[in-house]
Coordinates of C-alpha atoms in Angstrom, one line a residue:
M54 CA -94.0 -15.3 267.4
T55 CA -96.3 -18.3 267.2
T56 CA -99.6 -19.0 265.5
T57 CA -102.4 -19.5 268.0
T58 CA -105.9 -20.5 267.2
S59 CA -109.0 -21.7 269.2
S60 CA -108.9 -25.3 270.2
T61 CA -112.7 -25.7 269.6
F62 CA -115.2 -25.0 266.9
R63 CA -119.0 -24.8 266.9
I64 CA -120.4 -26.9 264.1
G65 CA -123.6 -25.4 262.7
G66 CA -122.9 -22.4 265.1
D67 CA -123.9 -24.3 268.2
L68 CA -122.4 -27.8 268.5
E69 CA -119.0 -27.3 270.1
V70 CA -116.2 -29.9 269.6
G71 CA -112.5 -30.0 269.9
R72 CA -110.9 -29.1 266.5
L73 CA -108.6 -32.2 266.5
G74 CA -110.8 -35.2 266.0
F75 CA -110.4 -38.9 265.2
G76 CA -111.3 -40.8 262.0
A77 CA -112.4 -44.4 262.8
M78 CA -112.1 -45.8 259.3
H79 CA -108.9 -47.8 260.0
L80 CA -110.2 -49.5 263.1
P81 CA -110.5 -53.3 262.6
T82 CA -113.9 -54.8 263.2
E83 CA -113.4 -58.5 262.8
P84 CA -113.7 -60.6 266.1
G85 CA -110.5 -61.2 268.0
D86 CA -107.5 -59.4 269.4
A87 CA -107.6 -56.8 266.6
R88 CA -111.2 -55.8 267.5
E89 CA -110.3 -55.6 271.2
A90 CA -107.4 -53.3 270.3
A91 CA -109.7 -51.1 268.1
V92 CA -112.1 -50.8 271.0
A93 CA -109.2 -49.7 273.2
V94 CA -108.2 -47.1 270.7
A95 CA -111.7 -45.6 270.5
R96 CA -111.9 -45.4 274.3
R97 CA -108.5 -43.9 274.6
A98 CA -109.4 -41.2 272.1
V99 CA -112.2 -40.1 274.4
E100 CA -110.0 -40.3 277.5
L101 CA -107.5 -38.0 275.7
G102 CA -110.3 -35.4 275.2
V103 CA -111.3 -36.1 271.6
T104 CA -114.9 -35.0 271.1
L105 CA -115.3 -35.5 267.4
I106 CA -115.2 -39.0 265.9
D107 CA -115.9 -39.7 262.3
T108 CA -117.3 -43.0 260.8
A109 CA -119.4 -44.0 257.8
Y110 CA -121.7 -46.8 256.6
M111 CA -119.1 -47.6 254.0
Y112 CA -116.6 -48.5 256.7
G113 CA -117.4 -52.2 256.8
G114 CA -121.1 -51.8 255.8
G115 CA -122.0 -50.5 259.2
A116 CA -119.5 -52.6 261.2
N117 CA -117.4 -49.6 262.1
E118 CA -120.5 -47.9 263.5
E119 CA -121.3 -51.0 265.6
L120 CA -117.7 -51.1 266.9
L121 CA -117.9 -47.5 268.1
A122 CA -121.2 -48.1 269.8
E123 CA -119.6 -51.2 271.5
A124 CA -116.6 -49.1 272.6
L125 CA -118.3 -45.8 273.6
Y126 CA -122.0 -46.3 274.4
P127 CA -123.3 -44.7 276.6
Y128 CA -121.6 -41.7 275.0
A129 CA -119.9 -39.2 277.1
D130 CA -121.4 -35.7 277.3
G131 CA -120.1 -33.5 274.5
L132 CA -119.0 -36.4 272.3
L133 CA -120.0 -36.1 268.7
V134 CA -120.0 -39.3 266.6
T135 CA -120.7 -38.3 263.0
T136 CA -121.4 -40.8 260.2
K137 CA -121.9 -40.7 256.4
I138 CA -124.4 -42.3 254.1
G139 CA -125.2 -42.3 250.4
L140 CA -123.2 -45.4 249.2
E141 CA -124.3 -49.0 249.0
R142 CA -122.8 -52.3 247.8
S143 CA -123.8 -53.6 244.4
E144 CA -125.5 -57.0 244.8
S145 CA -123.9 -58.1 241.5
S146 CA -120.3 -56.9 241.9
G147 CA -120.0 -56.3 245.6
E148 CA -118.5 -52.9 244.8
W149 CA -119.6 -49.7 246.6
E150 CA -121.7 -47.4 244.4
L151 CA -123.3 -44.0 244.8
N152 CA -127.0 -44.1 245.7
G153 CA -128.7 -40.9 246.8
R154 CA -132.3 -41.9 246.3
P155 CA -134.4 -40.6 249.1
E156 CA -135.7 -44.0 250.2
V157 CA -132.2 -45.3 250.4
L158 CA -130.9 -42.4 252.4
R159 CA -133.8 -42.7 254.8
A160 CA -133.3 -46.4 255.3
Q161 CA -129.5 -45.9 255.9
V162 CA -130.2 -43.3 258.5
D163 CA -132.6 -45.6 260.3
K164 CA -130.1 -48.4 260.3
A165 CA -127.3 -46.1 261.4
L166 CA -129.4 -45.0 264.4
R167 CA -129.8 -48.6 265.5
R168 CA -126.2 -49.5 265.0
L169 CA -124.9 -46.4 266.8
R170 CA -127.6 -46.7 269.5
M171 CA -128.7 -43.2 269.0
E172 CA -132.0 -41.4 268.8
R173 CA -130.5 -38.6 266.7
I174 CA -127.4 -38.3 264.6
E175 CA -126.2 -34.8 265.5
L176 CA -124.1 -34.5 262.3
L177 CA -124.9 -36.6 259.3
Q178 CA -122.9 -36.2 256.1
L179 CA -123.7 -37.2 252.6
H180 CA -120.7 -39.4 251.6
R181 CA -120.9 -38.3 248.0
I182 CA -123.4 -36.5 245.8
D183 CA -125.1 -39.0 243.5
P184 CA -125.2 -37.5 240.0
A185 CA -128.0 -39.9 239.0
T186 CA -130.4 -38.4 241.6
P187 CA -131.4 -34.7 241.6
L188 CA -129.5 -32.8 244.3
A189 CA -132.8 -31.4 245.6
D190 CA -134.1 -34.9 246.2
Q191 CA -131.0 -36.0 248.1
L192 CA -130.8 -33.0 250.3
G193 CA -134.6 -32.7 250.6
A194 CA -134.6 -36.2 252.1
L195 CA -131.9 -35.2 254.6
R196 CA -133.8 -32.0 255.4
D197 CA -136.9 -34.0 256.1
L198 CA -135.0 -36.3 258.4
R199 CA -133.6 -33.3 260.2
D200 CA -137.1 -31.9 260.6
E201 CA -138.3 -35.2 262.0
G202 CA -135.6 -35.1 264.6
K203 CA -133.5 -38.0 263.4
V204 CA -130.7 -35.7 262.2
G205 CA -129.3 -32.6 263.9
R206 CA -127.1 -31.1 261.2
I207 CA -126.3 -31.9 257.6
G208 CA -122.8 -32.1 256.0
L209 CA -121.3 -33.0 252.6
S210 CA -118.2 -34.8 251.4
E211 CA -116.0 -34.4 248.4
V212 CA -117.8 -31.4 246.9
T213 CA -116.8 -28.5 244.7
V214 CA -117.5 -24.8 245.5
D215 CA -120.3 -24.9 243.0
E216 CA -121.9 -28.0 244.5
L217 CA -121.6 -26.4 248.0
D218 CA -123.3 -23.3 246.8
R219 CA -126.2 -25.2 245.2
A220 CA -126.6 -27.3 248.3
R221 CA -126.8 -24.3 250.5
Q222 CA -129.7 -23.0 248.5
I223 CA -131.6 -26.2 249.5
V224 CA -130.6 -26.7 253.1
D225 CA -128.2 -25.4 255.7
I226 CA -124.8 -27.1 255.4
A227 CA -122.9 -27.5 258.7
S228 CA -119.8 -29.3 257.4
V229 CA -117.7 -30.3 254.4
Q230 CA -115.4 -33.3 254.4
N231 CA -112.9 -33.2 251.6
R232 CA -109.4 -34.7 251.0
Y233 CA -106.8 -32.1 252.1
N234 CA -103.4 -32.0 253.6
L235 CA -100.2 -29.9 253.6
L236 CA -99.0 -31.4 250.3
D237 CA -102.4 -31.7 248.6
R238 CA -104.4 -28.5 248.6
E239 CA -106.6 -29.1 245.6
H240 CA -109.7 -28.1 247.6
E241 CA -108.3 -24.8 248.9
P242 CA -111.2 -23.0 247.2
V243 CA -113.7 -25.2 249.0
L244 CA -111.9 -24.5 252.3
A245 CA -112.1 -20.8 251.6
A246 CA -115.8 -21.0 250.9
C247 CA -116.3 -22.9 254.1
E248 CA -114.3 -20.3 256.1
A249 CA -116.3 -17.4 254.6
A250 CA -119.6 -19.2 255.6
G251 CA -118.4 -20.5 259.0
I252 CA -118.8 -24.1 257.8
A253 CA -116.7 -26.8 259.5
F254 CA -114.1 -28.3 257.1
L255 CA -113.1 -31.9 258.0
P256 CA -110.0 -32.8 256.0
W257 CA -109.5 -36.5 255.4
R258 CA -106.1 -38.1 254.4
T259 CA -104.6 -35.4 256.7
V260 CA -101.1 -36.8 256.3
A261 CA -99.4 -37.4 252.9
W262 CA -95.8 -37.3 251.9
G263 CA -94.4 -35.8 248.7
T264 CA -90.9 -35.5 247.3
S265 CA -87.8 -36.0 249.3
G266 CA -87.3 -32.3 249.5
D267 CA -90.7 -31.8 250.9
R268 CA -90.1 -34.5 253.5
A269 CA -86.8 -32.9 254.4
E270 CA -88.4 -29.5 255.1
I271 CA -91.1 -31.1 257.2
A272 CA -88.5 -33.2 259.1
A273 CA -86.4 -30.0 259.7
V274 CA -89.4 -28.2 261.3
A275 CA -90.1 -31.4 263.3
A276 CA -86.5 -31.5 264.6
E277 CA -86.7 -27.8 265.6
L278 CA -89.8 -28.4 267.7
D279 CA -88.8 -31.8 269.0
A280 CA -91.9 -33.2 267.4
T281 CA -92.7 -35.8 264.7
P282 CA -93.4 -35.0 261.1
T283 CA -97.0 -36.2 261.6
Q284 CA -97.5 -33.7 264.4
V285 CA -96.1 -30.9 262.3
V286 CA -98.5 -31.5 259.4
L287 CA -101.4 -31.7 261.8
A288 CA -100.4 -28.5 263.6
W289 CA -100.1 -26.8 260.2
L290 CA -103.7 -27.9 259.4
L291 CA -105.0 -26.5 262.7
G292 CA -103.2 -23.2 262.1
H293 CA -104.1 -22.9 258.5
S294 CA -107.8 -22.1 259.0
P295 CA -110.1 -21.6 262.1
V296 CA -112.7 -23.9 260.5
M297 CA -110.3 -26.8 260.0
L298 CA -111.2 -29.9 262.0
P299 CA -108.7 -32.6 261.1
I300 CA -109.7 -36.2 261.7
P301 CA -106.5 -38.3 261.5
G302 CA -107.1 -42.0 261.9
T303 CA -105.1 -44.9 263.3
A304 CA -105.5 -48.4 264.8
R305 CA -102.7 -47.9 267.4
V306 CA -102.9 -46.2 270.7
A307 CA -99.3 -44.9 270.5
H308 CA -100.0 -43.3 267.2
L309 CA -103.3 -41.9 268.5
E310 CA -101.5 -40.3 271.4
E311 CA -99.0 -38.8 269.0
N312 CA -101.7 -37.3 266.9
V313 CA -103.6 -35.8 269.8
A314 CA -100.4 -34.2 271.2
A315 CA -100.2 -32.3 267.9
G316 CA -103.0 -30.1 269.2
G317 CA -100.6 -28.5 271.6
L318 CA -97.9 -27.9 269.0
R319 CA -97.3 -24.3 267.9
L320 CA -95.5 -23.3 264.7
S321 CA -93.6 -20.1 264.6
S322 CA -94.5 -17.6 261.8
G323 CA -91.3 -18.5 260.1
Q324 CA -91.9 -22.2 260.2
R325 CA -95.4 -21.7 258.9
V326 CA -94.1 -19.7 256.0
R327 CA -91.7 -22.5 255.1
L328 CA -94.4 -25.1 255.2
D329 CA -96.8 -22.9 253.3
G330 CA -94.3 -22.9 250.5
L331 CA -94.5 -26.7 250.0
S332 CA -96.7 -27.6 247.1
K333 CA -98.5 -30.8 246.0
P334 CA -95.9 -33.2 244.6
G335 CA -96.2 -33.8 240.8

């Protein structure tokens, strides 16, 4: 017996994407051969059928968004490029800091639209909730941008169950992007809340290794399936919840192709039980 799940998910109930996406954070943006290779990776992702690509203003201060536009514009039908806002560089330290003030969020959306060459960002995620700004002000600004047509759907990142509940009282939430993988399930309660509400859950840091014993178990399952350990942990994610939309990232075409192939890997019920038993390493 094998575990089977749908290969697609409707974000916000209507925006259909393939469940195995691509995280663009690792793509180099500096001029030269590395940038050309990054463009090739983004284009190959679309060729392979990836329809969900994740970026953020924080990734190079918008340079990652510009790279994706260079590589993919005009965008293929059905391709969703989602971005995140709510962080800005400190002028004094150069470090990234939370800033959820409405005027900052609005300005970041306008700049993202120009960099991505879009008229509307179909899924916009708040990179982090800013504790120094009332949540109602942050999400109210995003709701206004949605009502103006600049944003299609609103998501959150790195939130707790309580924060998600409070946010949903202010505006519809279409997605949550939290750190999560086979060996790090700290946000399992958030995943459960998303599943109950039909909210897309986009795990980042989808692959992480633990103790040698954990690695041995994953490697054993990989050998049984003639797959790689990375493919096994991605397949586990896809089978763990129907709202799970992993976004593994890479700067290499070969690794991208390996990740995408994980979408066709099926774990038996026994293999899944063995992997379910692995816990976050201490």
